[in-house]
PDB file of C-alpha atoms and ligand atoms in Angstrom:
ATOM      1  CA  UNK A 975       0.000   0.000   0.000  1.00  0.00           C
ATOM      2  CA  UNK A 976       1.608   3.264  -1.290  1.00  0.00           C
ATOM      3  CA  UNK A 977       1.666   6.107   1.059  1.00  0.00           C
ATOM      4  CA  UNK A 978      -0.777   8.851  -0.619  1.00  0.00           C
ATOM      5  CA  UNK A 979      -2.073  12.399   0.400  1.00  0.00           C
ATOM      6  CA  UNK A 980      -6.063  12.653   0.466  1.00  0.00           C
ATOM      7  CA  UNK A 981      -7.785  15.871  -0.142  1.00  0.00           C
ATOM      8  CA  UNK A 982     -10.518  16.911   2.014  1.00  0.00           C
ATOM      9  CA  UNK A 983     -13.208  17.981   0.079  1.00  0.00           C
ATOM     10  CA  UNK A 984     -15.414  19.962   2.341  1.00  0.00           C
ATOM     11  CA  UNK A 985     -17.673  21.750  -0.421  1.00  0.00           C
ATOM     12  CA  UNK A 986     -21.201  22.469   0.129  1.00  0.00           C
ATOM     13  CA  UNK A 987     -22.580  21.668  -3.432  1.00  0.00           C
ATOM     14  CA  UNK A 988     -21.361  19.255  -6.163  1.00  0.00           C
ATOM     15  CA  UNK A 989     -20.337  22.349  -8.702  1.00  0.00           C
ATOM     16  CA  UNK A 990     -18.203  23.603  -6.015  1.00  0.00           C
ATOM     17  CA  UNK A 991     -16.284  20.013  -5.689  1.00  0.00           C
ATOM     18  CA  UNK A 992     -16.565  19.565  -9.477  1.00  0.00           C
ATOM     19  CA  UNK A 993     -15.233  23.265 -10.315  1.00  0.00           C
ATOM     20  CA  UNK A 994     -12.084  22.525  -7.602  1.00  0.00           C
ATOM     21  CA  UNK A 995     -11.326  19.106  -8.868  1.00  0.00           C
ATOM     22  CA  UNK A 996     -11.397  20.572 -13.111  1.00  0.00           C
ATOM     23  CA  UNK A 997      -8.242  22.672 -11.897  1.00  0.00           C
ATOM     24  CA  UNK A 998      -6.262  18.923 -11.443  1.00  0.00           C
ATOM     25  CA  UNK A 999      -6.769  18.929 -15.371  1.00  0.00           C
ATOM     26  CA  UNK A1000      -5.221  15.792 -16.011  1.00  0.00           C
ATOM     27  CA  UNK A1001      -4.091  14.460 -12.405  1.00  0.00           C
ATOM     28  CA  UNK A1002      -6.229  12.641 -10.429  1.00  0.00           C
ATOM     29  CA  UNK A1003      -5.569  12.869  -6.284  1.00  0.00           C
ATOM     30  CA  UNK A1004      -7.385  10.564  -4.102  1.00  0.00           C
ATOM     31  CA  UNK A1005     -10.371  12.733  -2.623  1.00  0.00           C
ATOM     32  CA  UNK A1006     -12.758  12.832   0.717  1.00  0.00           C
ATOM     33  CA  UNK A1007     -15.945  12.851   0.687  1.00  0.00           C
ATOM     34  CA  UNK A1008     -17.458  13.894   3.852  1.00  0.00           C
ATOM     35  CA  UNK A1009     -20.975  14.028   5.258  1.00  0.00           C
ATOM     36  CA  UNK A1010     -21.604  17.773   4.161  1.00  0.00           C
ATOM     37  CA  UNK A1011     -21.212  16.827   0.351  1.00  0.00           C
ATOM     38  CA  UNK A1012     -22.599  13.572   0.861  1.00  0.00           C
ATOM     39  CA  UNK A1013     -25.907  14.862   1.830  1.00  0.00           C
ATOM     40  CA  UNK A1014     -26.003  18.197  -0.003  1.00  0.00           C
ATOM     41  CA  UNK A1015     -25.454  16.197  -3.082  1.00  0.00           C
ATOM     42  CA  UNK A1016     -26.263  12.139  -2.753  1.00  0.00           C
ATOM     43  CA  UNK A1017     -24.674   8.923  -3.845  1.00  0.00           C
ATOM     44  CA  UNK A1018     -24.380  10.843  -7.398  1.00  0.00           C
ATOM     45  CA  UNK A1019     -21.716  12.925  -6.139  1.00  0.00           C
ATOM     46  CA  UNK A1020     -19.483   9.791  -5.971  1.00  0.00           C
ATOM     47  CA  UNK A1021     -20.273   8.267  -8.974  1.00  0.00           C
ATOM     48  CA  UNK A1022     -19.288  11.776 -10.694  1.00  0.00           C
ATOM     49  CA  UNK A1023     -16.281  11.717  -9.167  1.00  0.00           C
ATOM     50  CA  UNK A1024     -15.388   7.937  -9.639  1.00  0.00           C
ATOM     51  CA  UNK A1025     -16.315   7.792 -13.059  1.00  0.00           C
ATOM     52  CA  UNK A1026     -13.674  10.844 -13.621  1.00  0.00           C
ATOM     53  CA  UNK A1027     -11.059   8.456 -12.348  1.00  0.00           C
ATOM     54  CA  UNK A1028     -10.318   9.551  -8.402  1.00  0.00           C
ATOM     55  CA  UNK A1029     -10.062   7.169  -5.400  1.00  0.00           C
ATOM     56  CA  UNK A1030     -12.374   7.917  -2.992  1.00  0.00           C
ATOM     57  CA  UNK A1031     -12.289   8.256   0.622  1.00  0.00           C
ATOM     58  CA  UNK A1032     -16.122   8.329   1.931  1.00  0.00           C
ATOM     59  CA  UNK A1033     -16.073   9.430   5.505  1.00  0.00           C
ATOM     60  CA  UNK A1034     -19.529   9.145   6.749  1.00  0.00           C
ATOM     61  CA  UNK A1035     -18.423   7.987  10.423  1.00  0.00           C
ATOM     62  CA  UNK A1036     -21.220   4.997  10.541  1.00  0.00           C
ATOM     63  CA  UNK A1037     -22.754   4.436  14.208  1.00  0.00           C
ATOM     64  CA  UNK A1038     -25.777   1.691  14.528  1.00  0.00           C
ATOM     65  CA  UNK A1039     -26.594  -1.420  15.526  1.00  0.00           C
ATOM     66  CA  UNK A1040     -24.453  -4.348  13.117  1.00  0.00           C
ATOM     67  CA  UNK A1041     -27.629  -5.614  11.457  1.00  0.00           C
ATOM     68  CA  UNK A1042     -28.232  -1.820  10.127  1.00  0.00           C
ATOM     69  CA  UNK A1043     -24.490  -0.983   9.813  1.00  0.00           C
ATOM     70  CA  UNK A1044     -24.134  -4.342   7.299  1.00  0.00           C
ATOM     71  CA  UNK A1045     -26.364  -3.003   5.015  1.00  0.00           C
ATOM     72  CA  UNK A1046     -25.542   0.433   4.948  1.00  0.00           C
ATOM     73  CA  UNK A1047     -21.609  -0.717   4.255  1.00  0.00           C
ATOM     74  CA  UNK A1048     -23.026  -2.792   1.176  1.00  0.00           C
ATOM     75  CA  UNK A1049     -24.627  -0.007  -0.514  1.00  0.00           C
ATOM     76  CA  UNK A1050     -22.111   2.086   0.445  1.00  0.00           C
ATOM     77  CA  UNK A1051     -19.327  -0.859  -1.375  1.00  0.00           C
ATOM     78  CA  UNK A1052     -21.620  -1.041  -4.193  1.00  0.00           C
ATOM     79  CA  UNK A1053     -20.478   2.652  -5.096  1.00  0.00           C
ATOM     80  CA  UNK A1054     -17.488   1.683  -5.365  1.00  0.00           C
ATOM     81  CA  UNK A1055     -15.723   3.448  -3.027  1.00  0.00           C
ATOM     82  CA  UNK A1056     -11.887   2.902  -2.249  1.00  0.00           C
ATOM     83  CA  UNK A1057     -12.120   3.910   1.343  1.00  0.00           C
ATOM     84  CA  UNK A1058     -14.684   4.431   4.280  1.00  0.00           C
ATOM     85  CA  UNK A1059     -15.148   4.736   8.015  1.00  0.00           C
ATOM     86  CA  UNK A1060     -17.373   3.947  11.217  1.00  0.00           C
ATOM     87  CA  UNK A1061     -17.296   4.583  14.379  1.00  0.00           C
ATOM     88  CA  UNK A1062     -15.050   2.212  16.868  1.00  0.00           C
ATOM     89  CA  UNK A1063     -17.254   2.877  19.725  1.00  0.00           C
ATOM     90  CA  UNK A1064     -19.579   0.432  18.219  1.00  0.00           C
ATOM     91  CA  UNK A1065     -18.228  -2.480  19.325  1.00  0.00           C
ATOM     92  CA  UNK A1066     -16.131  -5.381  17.477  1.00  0.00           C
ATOM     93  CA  UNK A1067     -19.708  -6.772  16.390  1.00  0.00           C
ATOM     94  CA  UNK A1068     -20.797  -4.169  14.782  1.00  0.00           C
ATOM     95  CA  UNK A1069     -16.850  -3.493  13.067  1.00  0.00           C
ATOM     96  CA  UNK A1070     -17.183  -7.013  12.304  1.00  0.00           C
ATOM     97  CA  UNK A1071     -20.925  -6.845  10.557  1.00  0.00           C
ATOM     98  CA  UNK A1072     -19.599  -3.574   8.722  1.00  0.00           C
ATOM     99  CA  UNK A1073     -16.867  -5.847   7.223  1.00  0.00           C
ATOM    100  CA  UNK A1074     -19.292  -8.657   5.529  1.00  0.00           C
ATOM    101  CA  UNK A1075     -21.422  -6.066   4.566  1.00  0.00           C
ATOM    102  CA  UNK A1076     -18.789  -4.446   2.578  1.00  0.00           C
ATOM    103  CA  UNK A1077     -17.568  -7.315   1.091  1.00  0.00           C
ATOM    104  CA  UNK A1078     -18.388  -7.373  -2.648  1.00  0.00           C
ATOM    105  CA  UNK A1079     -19.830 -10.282  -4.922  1.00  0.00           C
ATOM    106  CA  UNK A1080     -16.034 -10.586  -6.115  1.00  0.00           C
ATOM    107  CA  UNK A1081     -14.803 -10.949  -2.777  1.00  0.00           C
ATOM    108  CA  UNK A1082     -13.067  -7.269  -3.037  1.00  0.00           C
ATOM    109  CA  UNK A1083     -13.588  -4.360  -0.574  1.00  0.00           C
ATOM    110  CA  UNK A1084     -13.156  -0.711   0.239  1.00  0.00           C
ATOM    111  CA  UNK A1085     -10.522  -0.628   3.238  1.00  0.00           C
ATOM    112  CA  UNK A1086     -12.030   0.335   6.077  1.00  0.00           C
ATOM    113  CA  UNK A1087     -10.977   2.541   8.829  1.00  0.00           C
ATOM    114  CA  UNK A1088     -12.303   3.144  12.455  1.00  0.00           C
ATOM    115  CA  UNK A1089     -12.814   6.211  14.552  1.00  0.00           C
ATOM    116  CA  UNK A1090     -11.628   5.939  17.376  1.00  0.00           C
ATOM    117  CA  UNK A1091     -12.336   9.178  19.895  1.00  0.00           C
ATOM    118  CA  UNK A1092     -12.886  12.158  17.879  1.00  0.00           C
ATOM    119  CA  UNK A1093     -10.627  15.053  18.557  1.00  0.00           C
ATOM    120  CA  UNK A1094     -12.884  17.011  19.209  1.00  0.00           C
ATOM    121  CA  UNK A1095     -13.602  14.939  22.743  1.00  0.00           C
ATOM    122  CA  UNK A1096     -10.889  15.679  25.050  1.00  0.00           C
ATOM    123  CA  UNK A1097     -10.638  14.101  28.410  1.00  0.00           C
ATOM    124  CA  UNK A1098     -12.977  16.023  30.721  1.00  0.00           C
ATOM    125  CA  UNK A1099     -15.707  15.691  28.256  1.00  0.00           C
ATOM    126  CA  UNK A1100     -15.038  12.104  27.867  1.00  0.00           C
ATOM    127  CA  UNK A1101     -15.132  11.312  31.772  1.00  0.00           C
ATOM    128  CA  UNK A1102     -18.372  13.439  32.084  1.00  0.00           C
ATOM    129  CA  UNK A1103     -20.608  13.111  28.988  1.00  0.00           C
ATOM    130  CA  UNK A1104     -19.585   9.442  28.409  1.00  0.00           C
ATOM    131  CA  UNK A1105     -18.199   8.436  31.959  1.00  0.00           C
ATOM    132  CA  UNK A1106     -15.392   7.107  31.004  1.00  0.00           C
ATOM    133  CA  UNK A1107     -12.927   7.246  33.192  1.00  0.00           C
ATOM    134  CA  UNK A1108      -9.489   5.661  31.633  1.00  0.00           C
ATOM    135  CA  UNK A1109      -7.108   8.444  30.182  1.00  0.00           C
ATOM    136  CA  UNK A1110      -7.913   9.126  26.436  1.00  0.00           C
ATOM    137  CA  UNK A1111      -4.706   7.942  24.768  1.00  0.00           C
ATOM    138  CA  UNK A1112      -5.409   4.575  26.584  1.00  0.00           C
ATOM    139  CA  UNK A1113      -9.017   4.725  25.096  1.00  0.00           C
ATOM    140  CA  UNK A1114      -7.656   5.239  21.718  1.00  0.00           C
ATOM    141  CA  UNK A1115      -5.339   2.635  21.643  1.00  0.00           C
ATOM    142  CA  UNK A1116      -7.835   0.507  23.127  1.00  0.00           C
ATOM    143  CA  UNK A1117     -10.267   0.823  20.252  1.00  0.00           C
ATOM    144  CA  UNK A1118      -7.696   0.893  17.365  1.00  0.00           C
ATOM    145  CA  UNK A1119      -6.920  -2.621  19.392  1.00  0.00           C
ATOM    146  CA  UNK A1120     -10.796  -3.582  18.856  1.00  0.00           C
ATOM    147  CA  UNK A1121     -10.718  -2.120  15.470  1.00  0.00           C
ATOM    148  CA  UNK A1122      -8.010  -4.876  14.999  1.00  0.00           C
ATOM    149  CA  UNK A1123      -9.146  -7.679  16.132  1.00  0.00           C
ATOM    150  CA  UNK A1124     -12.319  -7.329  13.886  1.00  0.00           C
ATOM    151  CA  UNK A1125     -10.453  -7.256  11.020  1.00  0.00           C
ATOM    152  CA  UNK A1126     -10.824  -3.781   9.769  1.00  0.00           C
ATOM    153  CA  UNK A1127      -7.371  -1.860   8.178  1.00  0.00           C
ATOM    154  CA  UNK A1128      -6.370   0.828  10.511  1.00  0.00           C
ATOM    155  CA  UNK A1129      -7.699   4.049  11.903  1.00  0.00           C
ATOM    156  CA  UNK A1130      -8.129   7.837  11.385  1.00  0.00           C
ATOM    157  CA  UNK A1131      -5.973   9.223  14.389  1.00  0.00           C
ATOM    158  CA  UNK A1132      -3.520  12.194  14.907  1.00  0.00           C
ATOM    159  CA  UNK A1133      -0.179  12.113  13.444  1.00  0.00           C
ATOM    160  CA  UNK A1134       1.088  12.859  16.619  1.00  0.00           C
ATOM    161  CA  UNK A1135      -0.556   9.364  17.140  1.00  0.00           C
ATOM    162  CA  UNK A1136       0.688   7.295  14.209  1.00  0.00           C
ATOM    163  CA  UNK A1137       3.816   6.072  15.408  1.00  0.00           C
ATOM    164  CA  UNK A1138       2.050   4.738  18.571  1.00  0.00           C
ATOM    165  CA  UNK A1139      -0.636   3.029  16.988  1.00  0.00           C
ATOM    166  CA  UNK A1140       1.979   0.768  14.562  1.00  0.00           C
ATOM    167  CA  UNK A1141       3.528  -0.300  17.699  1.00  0.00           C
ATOM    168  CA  UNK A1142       0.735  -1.321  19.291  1.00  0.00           C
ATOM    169  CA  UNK A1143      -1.191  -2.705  15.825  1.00  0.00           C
ATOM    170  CA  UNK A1144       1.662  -3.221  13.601  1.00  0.00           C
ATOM    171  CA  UNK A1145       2.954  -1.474  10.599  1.00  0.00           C
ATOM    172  CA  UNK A1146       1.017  -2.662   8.464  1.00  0.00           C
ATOM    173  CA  UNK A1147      -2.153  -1.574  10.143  1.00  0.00           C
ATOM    174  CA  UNK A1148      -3.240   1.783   8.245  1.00  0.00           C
ATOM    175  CA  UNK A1149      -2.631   5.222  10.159  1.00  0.00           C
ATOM    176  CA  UNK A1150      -5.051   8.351   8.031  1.00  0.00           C
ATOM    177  CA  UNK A1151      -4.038  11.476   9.838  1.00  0.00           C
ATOM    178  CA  UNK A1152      -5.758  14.630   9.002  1.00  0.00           C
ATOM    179  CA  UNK A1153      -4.524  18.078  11.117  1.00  0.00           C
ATOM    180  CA  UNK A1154      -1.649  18.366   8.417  1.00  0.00           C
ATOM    181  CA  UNK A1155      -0.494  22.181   8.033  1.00  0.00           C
ATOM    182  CA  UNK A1156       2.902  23.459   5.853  1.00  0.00           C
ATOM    183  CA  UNK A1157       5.257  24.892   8.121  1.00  0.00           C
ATOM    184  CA  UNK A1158       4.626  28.485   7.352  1.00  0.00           C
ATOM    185  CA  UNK A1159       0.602  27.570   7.437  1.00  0.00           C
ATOM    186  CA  UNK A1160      -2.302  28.851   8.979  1.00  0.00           C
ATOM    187  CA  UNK A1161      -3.347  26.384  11.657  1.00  0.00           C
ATOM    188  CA  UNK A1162      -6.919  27.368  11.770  1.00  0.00           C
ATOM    189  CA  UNK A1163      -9.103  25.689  14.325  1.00  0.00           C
ATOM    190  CA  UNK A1164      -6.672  22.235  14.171  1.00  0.00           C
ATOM    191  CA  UNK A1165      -5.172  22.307  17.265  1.00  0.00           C
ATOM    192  CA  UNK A1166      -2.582  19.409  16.565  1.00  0.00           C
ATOM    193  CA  UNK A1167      -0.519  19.531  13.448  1.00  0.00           C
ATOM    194  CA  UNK A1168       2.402  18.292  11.593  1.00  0.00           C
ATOM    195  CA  UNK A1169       3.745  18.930   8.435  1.00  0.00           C
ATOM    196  CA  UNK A1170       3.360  16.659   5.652  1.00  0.00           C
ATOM    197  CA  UNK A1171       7.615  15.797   5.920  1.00  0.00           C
ATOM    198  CA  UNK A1172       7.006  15.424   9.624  1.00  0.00           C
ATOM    199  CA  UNK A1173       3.606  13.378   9.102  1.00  0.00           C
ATOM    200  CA  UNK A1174       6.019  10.831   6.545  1.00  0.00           C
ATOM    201  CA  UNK A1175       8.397  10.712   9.377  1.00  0.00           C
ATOM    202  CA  UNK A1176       6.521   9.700  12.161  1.00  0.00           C
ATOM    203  CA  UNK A1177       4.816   6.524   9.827  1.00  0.00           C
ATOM    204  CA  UNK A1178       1.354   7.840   8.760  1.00  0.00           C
ATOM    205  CA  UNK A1179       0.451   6.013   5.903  1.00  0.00           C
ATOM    206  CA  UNK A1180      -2.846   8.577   4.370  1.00  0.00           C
ATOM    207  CA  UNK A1181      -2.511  12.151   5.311  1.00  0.00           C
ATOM    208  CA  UNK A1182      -5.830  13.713   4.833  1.00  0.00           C
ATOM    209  CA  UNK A1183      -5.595  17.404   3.853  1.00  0.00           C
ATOM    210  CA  UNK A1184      -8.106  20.182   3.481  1.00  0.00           C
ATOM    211  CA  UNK A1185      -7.938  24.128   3.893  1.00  0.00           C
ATOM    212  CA  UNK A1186      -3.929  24.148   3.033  1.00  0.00           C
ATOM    213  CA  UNK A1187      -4.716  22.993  -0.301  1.00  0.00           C
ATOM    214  CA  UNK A1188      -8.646  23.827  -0.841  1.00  0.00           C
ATOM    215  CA  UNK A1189      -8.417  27.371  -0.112  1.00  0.00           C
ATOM    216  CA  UNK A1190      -4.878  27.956  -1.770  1.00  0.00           C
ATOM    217  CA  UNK A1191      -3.907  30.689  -4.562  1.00  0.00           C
ATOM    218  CA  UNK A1192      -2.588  27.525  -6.234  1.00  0.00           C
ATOM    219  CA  UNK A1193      -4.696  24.556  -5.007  1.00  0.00           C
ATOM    220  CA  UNK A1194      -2.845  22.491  -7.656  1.00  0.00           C
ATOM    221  CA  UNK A1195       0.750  23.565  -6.413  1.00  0.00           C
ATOM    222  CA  UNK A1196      -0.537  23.351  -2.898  1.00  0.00           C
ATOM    223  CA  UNK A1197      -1.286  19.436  -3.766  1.00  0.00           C
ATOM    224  CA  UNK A1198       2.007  19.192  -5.473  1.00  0.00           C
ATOM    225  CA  UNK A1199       3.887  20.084  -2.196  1.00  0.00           C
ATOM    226  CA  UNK A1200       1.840  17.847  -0.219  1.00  0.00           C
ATOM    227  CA  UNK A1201       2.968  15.112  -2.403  1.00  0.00           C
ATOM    228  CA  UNK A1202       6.686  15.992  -2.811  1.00  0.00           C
ATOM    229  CA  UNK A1203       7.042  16.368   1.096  1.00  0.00           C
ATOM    230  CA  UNK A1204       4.972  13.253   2.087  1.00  0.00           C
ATOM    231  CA  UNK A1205       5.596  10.522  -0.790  1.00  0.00           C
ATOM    232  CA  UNK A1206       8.923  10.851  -2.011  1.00  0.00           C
TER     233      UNK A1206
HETATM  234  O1  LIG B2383      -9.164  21.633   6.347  1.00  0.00           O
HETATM  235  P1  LIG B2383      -8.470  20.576   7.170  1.00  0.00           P
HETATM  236  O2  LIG B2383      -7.109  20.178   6.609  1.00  0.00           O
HETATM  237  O3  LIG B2383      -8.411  20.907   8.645  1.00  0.00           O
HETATM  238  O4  LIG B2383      -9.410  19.294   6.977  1.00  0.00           O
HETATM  239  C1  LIG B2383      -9.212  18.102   7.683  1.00  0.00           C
HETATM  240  C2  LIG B2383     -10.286  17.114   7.333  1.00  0.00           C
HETATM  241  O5  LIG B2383     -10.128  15.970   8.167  1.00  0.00           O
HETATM  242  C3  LIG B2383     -11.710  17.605   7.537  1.00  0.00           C
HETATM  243  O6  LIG B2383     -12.535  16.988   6.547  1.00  0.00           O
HETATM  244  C4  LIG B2383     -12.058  17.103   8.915  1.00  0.00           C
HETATM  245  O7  LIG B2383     -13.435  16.888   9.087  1.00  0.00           O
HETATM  246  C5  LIG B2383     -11.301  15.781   8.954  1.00  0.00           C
HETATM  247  N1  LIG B2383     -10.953  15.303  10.295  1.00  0.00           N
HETATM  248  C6  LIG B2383     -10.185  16.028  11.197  1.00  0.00           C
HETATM  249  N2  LIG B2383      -9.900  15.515  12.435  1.00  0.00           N
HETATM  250  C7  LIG B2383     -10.339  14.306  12.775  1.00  0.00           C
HETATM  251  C8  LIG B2383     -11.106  13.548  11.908  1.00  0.00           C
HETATM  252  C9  LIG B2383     -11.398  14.087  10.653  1.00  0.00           C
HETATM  253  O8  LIG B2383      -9.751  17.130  10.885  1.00  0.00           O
HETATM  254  N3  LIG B2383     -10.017  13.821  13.967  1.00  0.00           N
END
C-alpha cells in the first residue's frame, strides 16, 4: 500500500467540488468525501467523481446497531468506493458486521478505517458526557486494538498518534491522519498539526488534507507540495 495524500473535500454543493477538482486537469488525487457533500449532493456525487477516475475516501463515520451498519456498508461498497469509516465505539460486532457487509460479490472491498475518539472529545468531556474514566490515549489505543481484532485496516488518528498506533497494531495496520499544516501555514481551528515531511516521518500512511490545499492561490501547487514532502 503506497503512502498517498487525500484531499478533504469539504464543499457544500457538487459544482463547487466539481469546479475545484477541473483545476487537477489531467491528475487525479485521491479525494474525501465527507458528510456535508454527501448529503447536499447524494450517492451521485461519488459516482461523478469515480467515473472521472479519483479514489475515494467516503467518511460518513457509521454508528448503529451491526444488522443496520451491514447493510448500509453494502450499498455504500456497491459505489465503489476505495475507502470508508465507522465509528469504533460500536463495538467489534458491529466493526465485524460492517466488514461482511462491505464485502463485494467478487470478494473485493473498500478498506475500512475506524474512529476511534474524535478530537474534538478531550478528556474532561469524555469522563463526564460518556463516563469514562481511563485516560484518552489509553481509550484510543484501546479501540484501534478492537478495530483490529475485527479485522478492519487501521484508523483515522492524529499524526502525533501514528507512530504509537503501529507499535501497538503493527505497521502494516493503516494510520489516516488529518490536522496536516505546511510549516509556514495557517493552523486554523486544528489544534494538533504536523507537516506533511514530519507526518512521513513519524509513519502515517494517508494524510488527509483540506484548507492548506482547498483554499490555496494555487490549489494544484498546494497538492504538489503535499505530495513531494509526504511521498517521495
Ligand atoms: O481543512 P483541514 O485540513 O483541517 O481538513 C481536515 C479534514 O479531516 C476535515 O474533513 C475534517 O473533518 C477531517 N478530520 C479532522 N480531524 C479528525 C477527523 C477528521 O480534521 N479527527
Amino acid at each position: 500500500m503506497g503512502k498517498d495524500v487525500i484531499i478533504a473535500c469539504d464543499f457544500a454543493s457538487k459544482e463547487a467540488c466539481l469546479n475545484f477538482l477541473d483545476k487537477f486537469e489531467g491528475r487525479k488525487p485521491f479525494v474525501k468525501i465527507g458528510m456535508e457533500l454527501f448529503y447536499a449532493a447524494g450517492p451521485e456525487i461519488v459516482r461523478e467523481i469515480k467515473s472521472r477516475g479519483h479514489k475515494i475516501f467516503l467518511d460518513l463515520k457509521l454508528h448503529d446497531i451491526p444488522n443496520t451498519v451491514k447493510k448500509s456498508m453494502a450499498v455504500l461498497s456497491n459505489l465503489d468506493v476505495d475507502m470508508t469509516n465507522l465509528h469504533a465505539a460500536g463495538t467489534i460486532s458491529m466493526m465485524e458486521a460492517a466488514i461482511e457487509g462491505l464485502i463485494r460479490a467478487d470478494g473485493t472491498r473498500p478498506l475500512l478505517i475506524a474512529v476511534t475518539q474524535l478530537t474534538s472529545t478531550d478528556q474532561e468531556r469524555m469522563e463526564n458526557d460518556l463516563l469514562i474514566k481511563e485516560p484518552i490515549d489509553k481509550v484510543v489505543m484501546h479501540y484501534a486494538h478492537n478495530a483490529k481484532i475485527a479485522g478492519l485496516d487501521g484508523v483515522v488518528c492524529s499524526p502525533l498518534e501514528a507512530g504509537k498506533v503501529h507499535d501497538a497494531c503493527g505497521e502494516k495496520f493503516l494510520t489516516v491522519t488529518p490536522g496536516v499544516r505546511f510549516a509556514e501555514g495557517d493552523v486554523g481551528d486544528q489544534k494538533r498539526v504536523m507537516t506533511p515531511a514530519e507526518a512521513k516521518k513519524i509513519g502515517s500512511d494517508y494524510i488527509v488534507v483540506g484548507r492548506p490545499i482547498t483554499a490555496a492561490d494555487d490549489p494544484v501547487a498546494a497538492y504538489t507540495r503535499c505530495v513531494d514532502e509526504f511521498c517521495d
